[in-house]
Structure formats: C-alpha cells, structure tokens
mmCIF file of C-alpha atoms in Angstrom:
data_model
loop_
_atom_site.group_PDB
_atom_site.id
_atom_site.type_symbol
_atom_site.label_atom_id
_atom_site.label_comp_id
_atom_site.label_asym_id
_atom_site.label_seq_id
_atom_site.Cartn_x
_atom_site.Cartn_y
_atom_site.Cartn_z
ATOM 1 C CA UNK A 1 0.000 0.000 0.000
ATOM 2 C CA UNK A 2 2.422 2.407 0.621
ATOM 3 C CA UNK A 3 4.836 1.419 -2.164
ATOM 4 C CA UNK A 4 1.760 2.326 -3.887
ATOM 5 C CA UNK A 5 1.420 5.630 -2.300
ATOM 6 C CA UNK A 6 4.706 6.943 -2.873
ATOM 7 C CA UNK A 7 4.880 5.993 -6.335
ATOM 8 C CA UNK A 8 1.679 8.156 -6.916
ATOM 9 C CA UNK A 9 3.003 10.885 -5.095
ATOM 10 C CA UNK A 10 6.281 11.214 -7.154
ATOM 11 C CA UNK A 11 3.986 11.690 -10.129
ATOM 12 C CA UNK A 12 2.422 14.562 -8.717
ATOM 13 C CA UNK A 13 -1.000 13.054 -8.354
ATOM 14 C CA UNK A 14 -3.269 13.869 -5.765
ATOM 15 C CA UNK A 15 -3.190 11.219 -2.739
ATOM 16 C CA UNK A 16 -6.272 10.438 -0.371
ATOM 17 C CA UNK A 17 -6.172 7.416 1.938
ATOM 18 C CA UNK A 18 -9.334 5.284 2.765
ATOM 19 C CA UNK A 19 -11.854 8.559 1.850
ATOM 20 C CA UNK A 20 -14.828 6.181 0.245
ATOM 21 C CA UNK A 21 -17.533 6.766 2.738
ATOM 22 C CA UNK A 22 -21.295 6.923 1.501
ATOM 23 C CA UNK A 23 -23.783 8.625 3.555
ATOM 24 C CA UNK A 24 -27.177 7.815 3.279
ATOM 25 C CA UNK A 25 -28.688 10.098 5.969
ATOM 26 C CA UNK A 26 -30.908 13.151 5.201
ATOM 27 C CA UNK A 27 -28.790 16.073 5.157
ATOM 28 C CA UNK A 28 -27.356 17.532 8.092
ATOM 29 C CA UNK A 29 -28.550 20.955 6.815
ATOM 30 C CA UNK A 30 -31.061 22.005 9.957
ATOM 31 C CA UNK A 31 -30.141 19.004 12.267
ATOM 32 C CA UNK A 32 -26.772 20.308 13.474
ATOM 33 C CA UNK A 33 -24.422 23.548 13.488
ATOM 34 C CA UNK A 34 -20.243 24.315 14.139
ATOM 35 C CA UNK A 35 -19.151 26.535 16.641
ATOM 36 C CA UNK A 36 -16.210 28.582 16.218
ATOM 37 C CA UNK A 37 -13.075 26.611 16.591
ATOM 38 C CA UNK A 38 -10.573 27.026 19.471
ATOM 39 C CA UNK A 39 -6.704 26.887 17.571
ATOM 40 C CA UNK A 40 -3.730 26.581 19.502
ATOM 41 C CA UNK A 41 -0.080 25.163 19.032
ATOM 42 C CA UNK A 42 3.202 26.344 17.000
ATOM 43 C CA UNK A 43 1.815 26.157 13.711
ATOM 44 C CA UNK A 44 -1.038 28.215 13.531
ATOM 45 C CA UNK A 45 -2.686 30.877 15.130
ATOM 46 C CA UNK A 46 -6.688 32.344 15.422
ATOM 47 C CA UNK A 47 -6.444 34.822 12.909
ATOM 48 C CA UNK A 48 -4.429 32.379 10.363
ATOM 49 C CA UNK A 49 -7.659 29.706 10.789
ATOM 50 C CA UNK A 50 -10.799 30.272 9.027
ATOM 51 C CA UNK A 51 -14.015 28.093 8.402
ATOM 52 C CA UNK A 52 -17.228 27.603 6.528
ATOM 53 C CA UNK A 53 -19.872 25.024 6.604
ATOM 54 C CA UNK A 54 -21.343 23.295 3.198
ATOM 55 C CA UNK A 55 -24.704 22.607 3.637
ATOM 56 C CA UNK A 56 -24.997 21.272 0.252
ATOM 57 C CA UNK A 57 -22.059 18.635 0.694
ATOM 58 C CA UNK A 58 -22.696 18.410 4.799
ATOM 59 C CA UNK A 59 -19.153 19.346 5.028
ATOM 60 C CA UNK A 60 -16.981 22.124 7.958
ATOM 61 C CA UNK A 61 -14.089 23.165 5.758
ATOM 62 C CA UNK A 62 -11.237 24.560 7.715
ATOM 63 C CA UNK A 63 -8.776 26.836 5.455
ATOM 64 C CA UNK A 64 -5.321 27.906 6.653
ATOM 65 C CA UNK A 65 -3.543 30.867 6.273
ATOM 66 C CA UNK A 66 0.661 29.959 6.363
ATOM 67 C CA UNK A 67 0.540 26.890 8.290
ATOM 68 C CA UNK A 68 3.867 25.784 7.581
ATOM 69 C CA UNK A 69 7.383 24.117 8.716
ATOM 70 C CA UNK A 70 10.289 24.730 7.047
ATOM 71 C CA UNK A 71 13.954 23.142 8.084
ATOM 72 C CA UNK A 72 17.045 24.748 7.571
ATOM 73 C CA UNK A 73 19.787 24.776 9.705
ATOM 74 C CA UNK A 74 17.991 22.325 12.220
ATOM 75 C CA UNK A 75 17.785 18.568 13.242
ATOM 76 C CA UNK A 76 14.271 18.545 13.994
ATOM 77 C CA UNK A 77 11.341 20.815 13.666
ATOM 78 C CA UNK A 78 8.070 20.281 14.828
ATOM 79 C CA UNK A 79 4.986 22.297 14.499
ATOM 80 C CA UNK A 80 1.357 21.618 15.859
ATOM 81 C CA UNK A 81 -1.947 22.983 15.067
ATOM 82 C CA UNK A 82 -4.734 21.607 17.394
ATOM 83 C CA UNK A 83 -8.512 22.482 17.455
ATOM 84 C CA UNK A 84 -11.692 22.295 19.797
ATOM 85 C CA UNK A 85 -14.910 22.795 17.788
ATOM 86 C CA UNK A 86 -18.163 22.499 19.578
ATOM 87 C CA UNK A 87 -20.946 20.477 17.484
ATOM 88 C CA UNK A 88 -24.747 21.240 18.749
ATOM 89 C CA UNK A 89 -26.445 18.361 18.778
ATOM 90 C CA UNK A 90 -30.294 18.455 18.169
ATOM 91 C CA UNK A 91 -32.355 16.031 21.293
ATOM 92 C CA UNK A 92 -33.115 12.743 19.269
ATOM 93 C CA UNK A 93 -30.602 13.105 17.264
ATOM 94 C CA UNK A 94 -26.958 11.802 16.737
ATOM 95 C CA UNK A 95 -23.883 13.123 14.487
ATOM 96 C CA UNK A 96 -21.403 11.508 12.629
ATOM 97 C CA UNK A 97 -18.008 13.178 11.808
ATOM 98 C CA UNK A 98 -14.963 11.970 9.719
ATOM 99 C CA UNK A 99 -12.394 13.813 8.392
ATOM 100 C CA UNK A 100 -12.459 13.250 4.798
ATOM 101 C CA UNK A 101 -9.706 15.661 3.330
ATOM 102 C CA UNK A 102 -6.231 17.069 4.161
ATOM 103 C CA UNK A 103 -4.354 19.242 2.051
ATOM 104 C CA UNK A 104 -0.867 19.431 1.611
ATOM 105 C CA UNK A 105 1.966 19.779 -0.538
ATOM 106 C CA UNK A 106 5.997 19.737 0.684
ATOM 107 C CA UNK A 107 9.342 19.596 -0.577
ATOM 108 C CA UNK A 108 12.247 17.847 0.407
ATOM 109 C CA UNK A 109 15.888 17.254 0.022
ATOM 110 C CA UNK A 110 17.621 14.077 -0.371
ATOM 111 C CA UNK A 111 18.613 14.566 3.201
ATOM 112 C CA UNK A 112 15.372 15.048 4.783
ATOM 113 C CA UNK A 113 12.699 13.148 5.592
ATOM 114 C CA UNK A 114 9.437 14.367 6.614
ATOM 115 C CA UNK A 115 5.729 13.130 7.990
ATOM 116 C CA UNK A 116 2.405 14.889 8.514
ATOM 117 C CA UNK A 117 -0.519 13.329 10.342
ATOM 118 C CA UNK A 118 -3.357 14.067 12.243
ATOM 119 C CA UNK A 119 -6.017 12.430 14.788
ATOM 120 C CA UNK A 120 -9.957 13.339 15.150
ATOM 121 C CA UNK A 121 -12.021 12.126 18.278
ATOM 122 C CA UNK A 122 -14.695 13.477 20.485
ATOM 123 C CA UNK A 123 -13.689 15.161 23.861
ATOM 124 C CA UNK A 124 -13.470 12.654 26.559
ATOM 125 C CA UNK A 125 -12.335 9.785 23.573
ATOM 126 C CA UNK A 126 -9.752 8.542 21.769
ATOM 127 C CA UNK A 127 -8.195 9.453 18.265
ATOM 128 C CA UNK A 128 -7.377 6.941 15.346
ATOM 129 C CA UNK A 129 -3.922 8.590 14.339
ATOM 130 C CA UNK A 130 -3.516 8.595 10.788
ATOM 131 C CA UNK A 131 0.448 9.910 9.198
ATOM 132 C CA UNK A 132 2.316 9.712 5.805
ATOM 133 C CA UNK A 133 5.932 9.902 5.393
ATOM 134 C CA UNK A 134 6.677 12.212 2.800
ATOM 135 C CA UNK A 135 9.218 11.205 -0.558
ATOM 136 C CA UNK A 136 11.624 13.551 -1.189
ATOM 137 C CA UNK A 137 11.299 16.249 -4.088
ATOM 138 C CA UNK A 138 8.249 18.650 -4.695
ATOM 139 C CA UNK A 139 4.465 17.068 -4.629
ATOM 140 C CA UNK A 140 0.950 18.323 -3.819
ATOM 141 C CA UNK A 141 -1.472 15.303 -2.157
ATOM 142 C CA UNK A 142 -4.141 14.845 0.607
ATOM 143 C CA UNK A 143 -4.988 12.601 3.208
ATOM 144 C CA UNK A 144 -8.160 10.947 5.066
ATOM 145 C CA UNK A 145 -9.636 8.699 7.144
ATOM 146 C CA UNK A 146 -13.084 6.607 6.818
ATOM 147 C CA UNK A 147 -13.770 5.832 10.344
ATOM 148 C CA UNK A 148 -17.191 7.384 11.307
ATOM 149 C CA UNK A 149 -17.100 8.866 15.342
ATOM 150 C CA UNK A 150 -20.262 9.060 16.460
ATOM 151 C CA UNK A 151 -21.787 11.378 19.473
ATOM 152 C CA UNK A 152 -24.245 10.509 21.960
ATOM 153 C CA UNK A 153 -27.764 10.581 21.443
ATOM 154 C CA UNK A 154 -28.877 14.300 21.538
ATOM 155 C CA UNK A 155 -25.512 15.602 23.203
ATOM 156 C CA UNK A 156 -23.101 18.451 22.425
ATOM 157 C CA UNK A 157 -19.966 17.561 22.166
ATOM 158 C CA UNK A 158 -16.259 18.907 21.443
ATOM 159 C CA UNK A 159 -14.721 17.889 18.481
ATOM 160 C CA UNK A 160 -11.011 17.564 18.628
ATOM 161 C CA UNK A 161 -8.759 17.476 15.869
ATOM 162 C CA UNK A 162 -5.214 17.714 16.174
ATOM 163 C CA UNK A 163 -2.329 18.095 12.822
ATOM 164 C CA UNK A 164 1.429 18.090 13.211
ATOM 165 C CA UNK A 165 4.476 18.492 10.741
ATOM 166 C CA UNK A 166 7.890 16.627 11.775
ATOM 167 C CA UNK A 167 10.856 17.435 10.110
ATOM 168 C CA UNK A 168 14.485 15.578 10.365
ATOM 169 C CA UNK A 169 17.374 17.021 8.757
ATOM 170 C CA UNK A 170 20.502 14.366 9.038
ATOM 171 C CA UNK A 171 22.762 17.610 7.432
ATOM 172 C CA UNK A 172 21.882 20.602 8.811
ATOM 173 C CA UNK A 173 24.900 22.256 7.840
ATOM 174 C CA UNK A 174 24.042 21.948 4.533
ATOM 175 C CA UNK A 175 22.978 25.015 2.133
ATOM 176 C CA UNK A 176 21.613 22.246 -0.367
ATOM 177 C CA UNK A 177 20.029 20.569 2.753
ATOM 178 C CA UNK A 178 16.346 21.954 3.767
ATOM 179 C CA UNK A 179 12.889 21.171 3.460
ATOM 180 C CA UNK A 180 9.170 23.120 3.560
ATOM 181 C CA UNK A 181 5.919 21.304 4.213
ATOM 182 C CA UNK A 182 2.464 23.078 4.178
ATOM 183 C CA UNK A 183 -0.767 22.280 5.845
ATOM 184 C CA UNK A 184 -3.354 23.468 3.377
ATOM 185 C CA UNK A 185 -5.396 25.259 1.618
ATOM 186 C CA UNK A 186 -8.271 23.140 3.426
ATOM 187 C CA UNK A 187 -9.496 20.364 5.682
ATOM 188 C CA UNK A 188 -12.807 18.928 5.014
ATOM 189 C CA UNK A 189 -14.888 17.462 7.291
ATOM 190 C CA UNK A 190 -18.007 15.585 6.874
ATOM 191 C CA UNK A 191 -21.238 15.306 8.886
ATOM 192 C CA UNK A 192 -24.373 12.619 8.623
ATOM 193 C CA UNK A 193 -27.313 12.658 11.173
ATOM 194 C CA UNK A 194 -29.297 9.522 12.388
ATOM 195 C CA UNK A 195 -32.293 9.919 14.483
ATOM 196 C CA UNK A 196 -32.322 7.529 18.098
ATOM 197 C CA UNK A 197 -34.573 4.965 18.075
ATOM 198 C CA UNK A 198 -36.191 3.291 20.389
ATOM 199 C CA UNK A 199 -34.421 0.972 23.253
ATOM 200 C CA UNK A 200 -30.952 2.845 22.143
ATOM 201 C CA UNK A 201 -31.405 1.551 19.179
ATOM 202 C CA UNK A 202 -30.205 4.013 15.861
ATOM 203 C CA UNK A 203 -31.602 4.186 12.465
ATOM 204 C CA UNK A 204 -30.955 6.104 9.439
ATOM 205 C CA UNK A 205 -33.495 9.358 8.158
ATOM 206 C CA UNK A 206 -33.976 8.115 5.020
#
C-alpha cells in the first residue's frame, strides 16, 4: 500500500487514503451547526484559521492561512496545530463526523525526511492517528480517514482534531540541505445525522 502511495506521489497526483464513505442520511442541513473553533499550538494561530460550513455537501471546511514548517539549519522541527470545535447536537438526534480531506503539498531534500498526520475524536475519547511519510522532491497530495465517530444521542460535544508536521534534517549544515511542508489550503470534514430509536437503538433518516 504504501509502495503504492509513494509511487503516486512522485507523479504529482493527488493522494487520499481510505476517503470512500457513503452517507445515506438526510442532510445535516437544519439538524446540526459548528461553533467557532478554538486553535492553539506552533503552527497556527486564530487569525491564520478560518471556516465555513457546506450545507450542500454536509461538510466544515477549515482553510489555513501559512501553516507551515520549514527546516534549515535544524535537526528537527516540529509544528502543531490543534482544534476544539463544539458540534450542537439536536435532542433525538446523533452526528457523525470523519475527516475526509487534508491538504498538503511539501518539498524535500535528499537529506530530509518528513511526515504529517493528524487524529480526530470526540472530547473525553480517543483518536485513530492517521500519518504519511513524505518522498523527497516537490508534490501536492491529501490525506483521510473513513472511520465514522459518532456522538451521543442528543448531546453536544467537542470535536477535537489535532495536525502536526515533523521534520528531520541528518545535514543541517548543509545550504543544499532543507525542506518546507504546508498544511493546506483546506481540511474537510463531513457530517451525517441519524435519528435515536427506540431501546438505544439508531436508524438512518432516510
């Protein structure tokens, strides 16, 4: 598989892992709505972090503004950008949520190697982590993940979503040795709504 991957990137093709998910649910238009998302950590800040929700395609898409690492004279580098964004959750009702894009696009030297990643779960949960070493030389791609978290029954919750860039440089000393990798433009994710049924039980609005 990820023989397969690089080979993909190094043509320049766009790269999304395990993004097939079909939703069958009525829209999520009037069942649900996004706060505004709490950003901290070294690679982004409020003001660099906008958002806009899709009713058509039931879809929060999160653009960046210069969320970026760049190596150059360093061993490591590490940058973070992690975000809190409250989901209202109408009473009968449950949310899905899956993070179904992740832009990017990096370059490397032959002396660096590089990996981006990120992890979604509700507050109080636990994340699925999902990374992708980068191949040196110049490519654009994205990234996903299929797996479906689901909230409670009629409960607000916290939606947590945390990114990082790691960057190792084995030549720092280098001038020919450096690398820049980009977060961005956008992160899309995805919402379906089932209605609770009875006994617990949870079936979809057709």
């Amino acid at each position: 598989m990820k023989k397969e991957i690089f080979k993909s990137l190094k043509k320049g093709l766009t790269v999304v892992l395990a993004t097939t998910w079909v939703a069958t649910a009525a829209s999520a238009a009037g069942f649900l709505s996004f706060g505004h998302p709490e950003v901290g950590g070294s690679g982004c800040a409020d003001e660099t972090v906008s958002y806009s929700f899709d009713y058509e395609l039931n879809a929060l898409n999160i653009e960046f503004d210069g969320y970026v690492s760049i190596t150059k004279g360093k061993t490591i580098k590490r940058v973070t950008c992690n975000m809190a964004i409250p989901v209202s959750v109408p009473a009968g009702m449950q949310v899905g949520i899956v993070v179904q894009t992740l832009d990017f696009s990096s370059y490397l030297s032959s002396n660096v190697r590089g990996r981006i990643g990120f992890e979604y779960f509700l507050a109080g949960g636990v994340g699925n982590p999902v990374s992708i070493d980068l191949p040196t030389g110049h490519i654009f791609g994205s990234i996903g993940n299929e797996e479906i978290i689901w909230s409670g029954c009629g409960e607000d919750v916290n939606l947590r979503l945390n990114t990082s860039i790691l960057l190792r440089n084995s030549s720092p000393s280098s001038r020919r040795s450096w690398a820049w990798v980009e977060i961005g433009p956008e992160i899309v994710i995805s919402a379906v709504v089932k209605s609770c049924g009875p006994n617990n039980g949870i079936f979809e609005i057709k």
